[in-house]
CSV table of C-alpha atoms and ligand atoms in Angstrom, one decimal:
chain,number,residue,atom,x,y,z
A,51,UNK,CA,17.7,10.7,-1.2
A,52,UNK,CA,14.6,10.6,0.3
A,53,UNK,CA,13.1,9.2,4.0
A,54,UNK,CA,10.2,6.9,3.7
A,55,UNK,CA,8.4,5.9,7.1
A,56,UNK,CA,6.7,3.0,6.9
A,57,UNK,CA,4.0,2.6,9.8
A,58,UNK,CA,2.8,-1.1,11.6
A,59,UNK,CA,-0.3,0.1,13.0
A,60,UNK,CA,-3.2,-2.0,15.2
A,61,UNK,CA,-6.4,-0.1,14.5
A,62,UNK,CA,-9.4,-0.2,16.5
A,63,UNK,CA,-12.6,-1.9,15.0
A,64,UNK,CA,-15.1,0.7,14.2
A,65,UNK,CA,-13.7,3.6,16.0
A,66,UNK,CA,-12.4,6.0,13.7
A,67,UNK,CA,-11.9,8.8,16.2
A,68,UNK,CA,-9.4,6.5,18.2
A,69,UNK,CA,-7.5,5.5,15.4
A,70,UNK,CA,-7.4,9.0,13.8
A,71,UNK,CA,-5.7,10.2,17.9
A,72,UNK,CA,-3.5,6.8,17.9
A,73,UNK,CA,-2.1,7.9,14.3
A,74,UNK,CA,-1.6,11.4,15.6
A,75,UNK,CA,0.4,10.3,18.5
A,76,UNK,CA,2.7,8.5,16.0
A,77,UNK,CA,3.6,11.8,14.4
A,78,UNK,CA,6.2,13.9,16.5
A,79,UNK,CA,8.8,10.9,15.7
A,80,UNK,CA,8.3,10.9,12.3
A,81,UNK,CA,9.9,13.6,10.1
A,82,UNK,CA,10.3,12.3,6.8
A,83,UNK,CA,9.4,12.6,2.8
A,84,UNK,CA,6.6,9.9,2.7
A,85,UNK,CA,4.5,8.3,5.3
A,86,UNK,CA,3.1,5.0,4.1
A,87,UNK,CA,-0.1,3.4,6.6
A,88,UNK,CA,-2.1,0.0,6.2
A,89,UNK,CA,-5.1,-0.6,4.7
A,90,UNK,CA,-8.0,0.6,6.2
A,91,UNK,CA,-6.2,1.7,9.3
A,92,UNK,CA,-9.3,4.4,10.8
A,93,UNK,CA,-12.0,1.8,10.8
A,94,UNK,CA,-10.5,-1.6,11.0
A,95,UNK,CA,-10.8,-4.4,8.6
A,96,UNK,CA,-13.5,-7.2,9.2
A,97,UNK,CA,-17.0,-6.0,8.3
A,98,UNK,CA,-19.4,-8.2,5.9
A,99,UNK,CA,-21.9,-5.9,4.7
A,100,UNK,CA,-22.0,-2.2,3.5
A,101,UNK,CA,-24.1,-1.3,5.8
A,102,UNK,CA,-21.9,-2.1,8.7
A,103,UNK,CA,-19.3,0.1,7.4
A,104,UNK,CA,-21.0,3.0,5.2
A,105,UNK,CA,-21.7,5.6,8.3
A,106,UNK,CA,-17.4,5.2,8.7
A,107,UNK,CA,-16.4,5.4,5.1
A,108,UNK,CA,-15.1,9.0,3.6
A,109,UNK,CA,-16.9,10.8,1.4
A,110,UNK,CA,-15.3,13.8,-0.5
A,111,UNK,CA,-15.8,15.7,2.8
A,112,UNK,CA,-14.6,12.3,5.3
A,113,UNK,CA,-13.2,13.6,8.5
A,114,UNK,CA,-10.2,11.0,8.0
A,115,UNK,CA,-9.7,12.4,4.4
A,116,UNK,CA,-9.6,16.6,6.1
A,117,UNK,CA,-7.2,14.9,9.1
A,118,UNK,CA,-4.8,13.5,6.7
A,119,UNK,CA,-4.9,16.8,4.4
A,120,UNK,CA,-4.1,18.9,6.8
A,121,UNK,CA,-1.4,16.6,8.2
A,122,UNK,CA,0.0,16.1,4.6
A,123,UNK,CA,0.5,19.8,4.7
A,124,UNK,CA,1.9,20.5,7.7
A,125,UNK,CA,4.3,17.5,8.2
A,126,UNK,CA,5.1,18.4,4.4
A,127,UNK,CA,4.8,14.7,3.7
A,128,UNK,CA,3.3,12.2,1.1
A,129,UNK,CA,1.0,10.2,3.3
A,130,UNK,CA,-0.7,7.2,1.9
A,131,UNK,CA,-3.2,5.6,3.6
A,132,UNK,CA,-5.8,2.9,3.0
A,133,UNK,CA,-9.5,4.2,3.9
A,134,UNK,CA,-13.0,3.3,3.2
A,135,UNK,CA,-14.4,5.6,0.9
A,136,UNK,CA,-18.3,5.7,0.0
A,137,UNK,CA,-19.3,6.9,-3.7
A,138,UNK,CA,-22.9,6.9,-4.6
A,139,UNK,CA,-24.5,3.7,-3.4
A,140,UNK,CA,-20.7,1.8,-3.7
A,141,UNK,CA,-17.6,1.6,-0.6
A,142,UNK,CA,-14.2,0.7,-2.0
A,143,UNK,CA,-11.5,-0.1,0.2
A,144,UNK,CA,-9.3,2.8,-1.1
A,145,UNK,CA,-5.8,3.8,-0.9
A,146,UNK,CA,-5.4,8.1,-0.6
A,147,UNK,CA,-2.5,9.9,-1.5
A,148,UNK,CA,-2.3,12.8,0.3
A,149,UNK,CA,0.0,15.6,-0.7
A,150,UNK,CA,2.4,18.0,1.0
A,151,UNK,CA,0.5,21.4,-1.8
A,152,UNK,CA,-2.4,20.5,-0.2
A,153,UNK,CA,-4.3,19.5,-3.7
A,154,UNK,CA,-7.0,17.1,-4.0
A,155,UNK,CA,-5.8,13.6,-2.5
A,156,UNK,CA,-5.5,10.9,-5.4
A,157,UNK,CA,-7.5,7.6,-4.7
A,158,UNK,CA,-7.2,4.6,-5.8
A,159,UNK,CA,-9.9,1.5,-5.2
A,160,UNK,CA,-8.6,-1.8,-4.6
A,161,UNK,CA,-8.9,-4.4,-7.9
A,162,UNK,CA,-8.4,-7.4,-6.2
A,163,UNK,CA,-11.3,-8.1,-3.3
A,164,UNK,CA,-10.1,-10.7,-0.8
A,165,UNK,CA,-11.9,-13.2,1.0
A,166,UNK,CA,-15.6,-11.6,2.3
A,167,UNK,CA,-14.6,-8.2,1.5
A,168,UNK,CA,-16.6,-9.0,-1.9
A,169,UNK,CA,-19.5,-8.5,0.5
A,170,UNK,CA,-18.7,-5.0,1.7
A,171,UNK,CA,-16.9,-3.4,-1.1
A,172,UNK,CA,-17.2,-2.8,-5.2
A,173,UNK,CA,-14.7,-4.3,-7.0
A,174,UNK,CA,-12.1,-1.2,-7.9
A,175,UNK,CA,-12.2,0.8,-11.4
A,176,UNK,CA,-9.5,3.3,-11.2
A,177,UNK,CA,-6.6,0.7,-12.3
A,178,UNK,CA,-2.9,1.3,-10.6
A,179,UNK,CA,-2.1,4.6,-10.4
A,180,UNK,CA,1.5,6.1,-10.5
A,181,UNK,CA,2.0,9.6,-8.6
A,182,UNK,CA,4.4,11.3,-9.6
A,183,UNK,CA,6.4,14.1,-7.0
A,184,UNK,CA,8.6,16.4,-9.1
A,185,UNK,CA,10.2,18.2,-5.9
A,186,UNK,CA,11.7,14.8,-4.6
A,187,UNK,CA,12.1,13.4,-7.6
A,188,UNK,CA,10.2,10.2,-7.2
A,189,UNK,CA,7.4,8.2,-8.9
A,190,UNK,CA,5.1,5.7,-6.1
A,191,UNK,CA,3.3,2.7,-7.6
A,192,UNK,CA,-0.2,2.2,-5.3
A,193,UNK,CA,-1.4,-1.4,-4.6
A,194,UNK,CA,-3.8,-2.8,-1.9
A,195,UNK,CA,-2.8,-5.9,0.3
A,196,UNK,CA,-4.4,-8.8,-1.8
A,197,UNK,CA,-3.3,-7.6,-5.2
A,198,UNK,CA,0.3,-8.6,-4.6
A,199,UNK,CA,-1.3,-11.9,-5.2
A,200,UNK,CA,-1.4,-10.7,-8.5
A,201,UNK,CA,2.2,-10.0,-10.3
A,202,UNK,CA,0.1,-7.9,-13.2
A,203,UNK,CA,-0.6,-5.1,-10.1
A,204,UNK,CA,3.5,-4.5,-9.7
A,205,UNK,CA,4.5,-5.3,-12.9
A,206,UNK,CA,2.0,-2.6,-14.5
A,207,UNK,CA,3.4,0.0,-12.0
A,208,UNK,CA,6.9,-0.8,-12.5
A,209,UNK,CA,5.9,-0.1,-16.1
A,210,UNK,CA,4.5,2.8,-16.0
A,211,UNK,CA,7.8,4.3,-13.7
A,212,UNK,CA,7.2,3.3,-10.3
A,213,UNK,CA,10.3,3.5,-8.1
A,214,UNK,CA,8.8,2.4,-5.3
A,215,UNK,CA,5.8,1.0,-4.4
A,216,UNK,CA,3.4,1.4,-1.5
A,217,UNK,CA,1.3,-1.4,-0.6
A,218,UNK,CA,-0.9,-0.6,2.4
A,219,UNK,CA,-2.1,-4.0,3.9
A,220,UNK,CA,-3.9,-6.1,6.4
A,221,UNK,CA,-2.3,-9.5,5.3
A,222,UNK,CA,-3.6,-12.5,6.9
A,223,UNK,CA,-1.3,-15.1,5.7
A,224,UNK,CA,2.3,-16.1,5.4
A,225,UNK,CA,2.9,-16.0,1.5
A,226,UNK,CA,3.8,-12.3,1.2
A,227,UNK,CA,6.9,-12.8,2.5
A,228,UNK,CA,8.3,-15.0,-0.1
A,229,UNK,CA,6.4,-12.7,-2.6
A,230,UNK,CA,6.9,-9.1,-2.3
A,231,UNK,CA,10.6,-9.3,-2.2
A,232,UNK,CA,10.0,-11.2,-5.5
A,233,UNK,CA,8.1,-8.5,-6.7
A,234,UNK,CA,10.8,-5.8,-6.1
A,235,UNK,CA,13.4,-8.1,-7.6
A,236,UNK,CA,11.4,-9.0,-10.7
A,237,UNK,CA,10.4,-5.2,-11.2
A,238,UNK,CA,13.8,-3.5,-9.3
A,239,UNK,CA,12.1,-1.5,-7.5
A,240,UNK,CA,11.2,-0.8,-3.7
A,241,UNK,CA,8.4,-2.1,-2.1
A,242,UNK,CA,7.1,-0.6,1.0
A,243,UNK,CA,4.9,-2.9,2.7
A,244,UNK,CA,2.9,-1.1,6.0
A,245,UNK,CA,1.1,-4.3,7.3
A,246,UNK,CA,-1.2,-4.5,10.8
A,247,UNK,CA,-0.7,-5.9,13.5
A,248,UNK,CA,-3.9,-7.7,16.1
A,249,UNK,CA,-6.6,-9.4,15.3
A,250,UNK,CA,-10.2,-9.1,14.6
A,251,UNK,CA,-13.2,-11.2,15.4
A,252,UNK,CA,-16.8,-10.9,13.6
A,253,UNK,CA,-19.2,-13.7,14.3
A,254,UNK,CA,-17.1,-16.4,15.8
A,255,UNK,CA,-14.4,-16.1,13.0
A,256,UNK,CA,-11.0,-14.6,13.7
A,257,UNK,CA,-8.8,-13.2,11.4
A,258,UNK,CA,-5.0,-12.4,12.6
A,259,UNK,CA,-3.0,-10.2,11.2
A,260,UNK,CA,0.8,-11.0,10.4
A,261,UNK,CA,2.7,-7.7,11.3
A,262,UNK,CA,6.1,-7.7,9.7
A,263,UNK,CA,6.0,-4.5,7.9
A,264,UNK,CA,8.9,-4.3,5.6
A,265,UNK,CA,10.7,-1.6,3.0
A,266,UNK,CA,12.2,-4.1,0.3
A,267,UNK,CA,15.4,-2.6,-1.4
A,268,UNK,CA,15.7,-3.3,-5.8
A,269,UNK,CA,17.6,-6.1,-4.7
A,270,UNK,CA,15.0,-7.9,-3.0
A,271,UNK,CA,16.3,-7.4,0.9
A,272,UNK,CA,14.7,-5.8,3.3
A,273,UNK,CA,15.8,-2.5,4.3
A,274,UNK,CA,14.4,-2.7,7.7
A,275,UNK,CA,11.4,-5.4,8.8
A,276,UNK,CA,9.7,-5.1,12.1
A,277,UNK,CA,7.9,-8.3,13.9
A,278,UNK,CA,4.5,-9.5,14.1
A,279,UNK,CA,3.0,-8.2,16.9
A,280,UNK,CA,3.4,-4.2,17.8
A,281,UNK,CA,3.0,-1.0,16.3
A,282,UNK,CA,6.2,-0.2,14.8
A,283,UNK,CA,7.6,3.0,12.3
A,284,UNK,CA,10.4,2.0,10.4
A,285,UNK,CA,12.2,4.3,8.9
A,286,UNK,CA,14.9,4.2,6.0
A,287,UNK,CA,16.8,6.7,3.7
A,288,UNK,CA,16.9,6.0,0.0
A,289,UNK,CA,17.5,6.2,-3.3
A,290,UNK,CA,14.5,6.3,-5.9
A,291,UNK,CA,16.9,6.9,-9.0
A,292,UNK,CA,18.4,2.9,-7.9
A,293,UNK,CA,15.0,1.6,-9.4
A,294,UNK,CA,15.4,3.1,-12.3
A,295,UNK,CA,18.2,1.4,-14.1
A,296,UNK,CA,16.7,-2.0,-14.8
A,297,UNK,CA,20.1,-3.6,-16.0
A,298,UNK,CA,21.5,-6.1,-13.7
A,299,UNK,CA,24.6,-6.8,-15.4
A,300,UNK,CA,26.3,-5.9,-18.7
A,301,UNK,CA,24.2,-7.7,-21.2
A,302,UNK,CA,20.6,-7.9,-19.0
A,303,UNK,CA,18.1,-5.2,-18.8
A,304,UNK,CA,14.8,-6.7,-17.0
A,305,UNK,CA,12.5,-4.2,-19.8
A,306,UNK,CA,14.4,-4.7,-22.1
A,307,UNK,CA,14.8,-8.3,-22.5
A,308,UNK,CA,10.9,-8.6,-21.7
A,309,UNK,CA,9.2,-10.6,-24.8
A,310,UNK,CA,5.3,-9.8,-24.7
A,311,UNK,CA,5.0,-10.6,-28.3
A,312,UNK,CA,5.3,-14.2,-26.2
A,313,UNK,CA,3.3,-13.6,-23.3
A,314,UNK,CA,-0.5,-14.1,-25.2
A,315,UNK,CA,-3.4,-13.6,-22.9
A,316,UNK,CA,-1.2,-11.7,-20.6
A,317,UNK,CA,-0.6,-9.1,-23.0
A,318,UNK,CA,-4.3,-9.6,-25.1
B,63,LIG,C1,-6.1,-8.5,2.2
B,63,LIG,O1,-6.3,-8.2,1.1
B,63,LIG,N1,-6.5,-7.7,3.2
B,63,LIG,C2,-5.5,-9.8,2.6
């Protein structure tokens, strides 16, 4: 067994020290395996150009990327967090793994660029990573918001072992709901959905963000789900070794009984 917290979080636009304190604060009442935060949740989300964004984004040496180490560490936790991260003349809006040894955090750039983040960010190019933690005996999937649009993201993470997997996300519409517990159920696996909560406004546009964080079981149900609106940590117990056993009666094994010599572009 293992405890997952899963974090509702409303950051503060463009003030990466504040959200870096708020997050802090959080910590005392969470004492668990893995710690899963929202995309982008030390600068905020709505930006429209690079330049806006770049002097907040992490670097190998990002103050964000040295809090989280540290706090990997010491709460002996897997914490994944979405952050901007700056390479070269590129930002990605980037999911980090940090570990509880302290090694170098894994990232992963988002594939799937929604709505005017094509104006900030470079289109991802590490593909969907699976990290793999021997001591707990679990395997996490990484996805970004937006690419649950996308059943290729979970599908190739269930694939390649995921038990459960982490989507950090600032979700602005209603859809999701319907979808991710389609995506565990269609994969069996978990699904661990840390959302924000609030709202954003850049040039006379507002974008509101839906809240209702949820851990989804193999099954499809949620686990725990908190509401739109506040900053929530839910936390849940469970079992990664349920996701692995893809049967779902005598006969039926969802891998098994897959056909990609049928699927043709999808599998091309
Ligand atoms: C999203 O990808 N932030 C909806």
């Amino acid at each position: 067994m293992i405890r997952i917290a899963v974090v509702q979080f409303t950051p503060v636009h463009g003030d990466k020290h504040a959200n870096l304190q708020a997050i802090s604060a959080l910590m005392p009442q969470i004492d668990v395996d893995v710690i899963v935060l929202p995309e982008l949740c030390t600068t905020g989300y709505f930006y429209t150009s690079s330049e806006e964004l770049a002097p907040l984004a992490e670097g190998s040496e990002g103050d964000a990327v040295a809090f989280f180490s540290a706090l990997a560490v010491s709460r002996r936790a897997i914490i994944i967090a979405g952050l901007a991260e700056v390479s070269g003349q590129s930002l990605y809006n980037s999911v980090y793994v940090f570990s509880p040894e302290g090694v170098k955090p894994l990232v992963y750039r988002k594939s799937h660029l929604f709505y005017k983040e094509f104006m900030v960010f470079s289109p991802g190019d590490t593909g969907f990573p699976v990290v793999r933690d021997e001591r707990l005996d679990v395997s996490i999937g990484i996805m970004l918001c937006y690419d649950w649009r996308f059943p290729e993201s979970a599908r190739s993470l269930a694939l390649d072992g995921a038990d459960i997997i982490a989507c950090p996300s600032n979700l602005v519409t209603d859809a999701w709901m319907k979808v991710m517990p389609a995506r565990a159920i269609e994969n069996k696996v978990f699904v661990a959905v840390a959302n924000r909560a609030g709202s954003e406004t850049k040039d006379g546009e507002t974008l509101v963000f839906k809240g209702r964080s949820a851990l989804y079981d193999p099954w499809g149900e949620a686990i725990v789900q908190t509401g739109p609106y506040d900053d929530h940590v839910l936390i849940a117990e469970i079992e990664p070794a349920d996701a692995r056993d893809k049967r779902f009666n005598e006969c039926n094994d969802i891998f098994r009984d897959r056909r990609p010599d049928l699927y043709g572009r999808l599998c091309r």
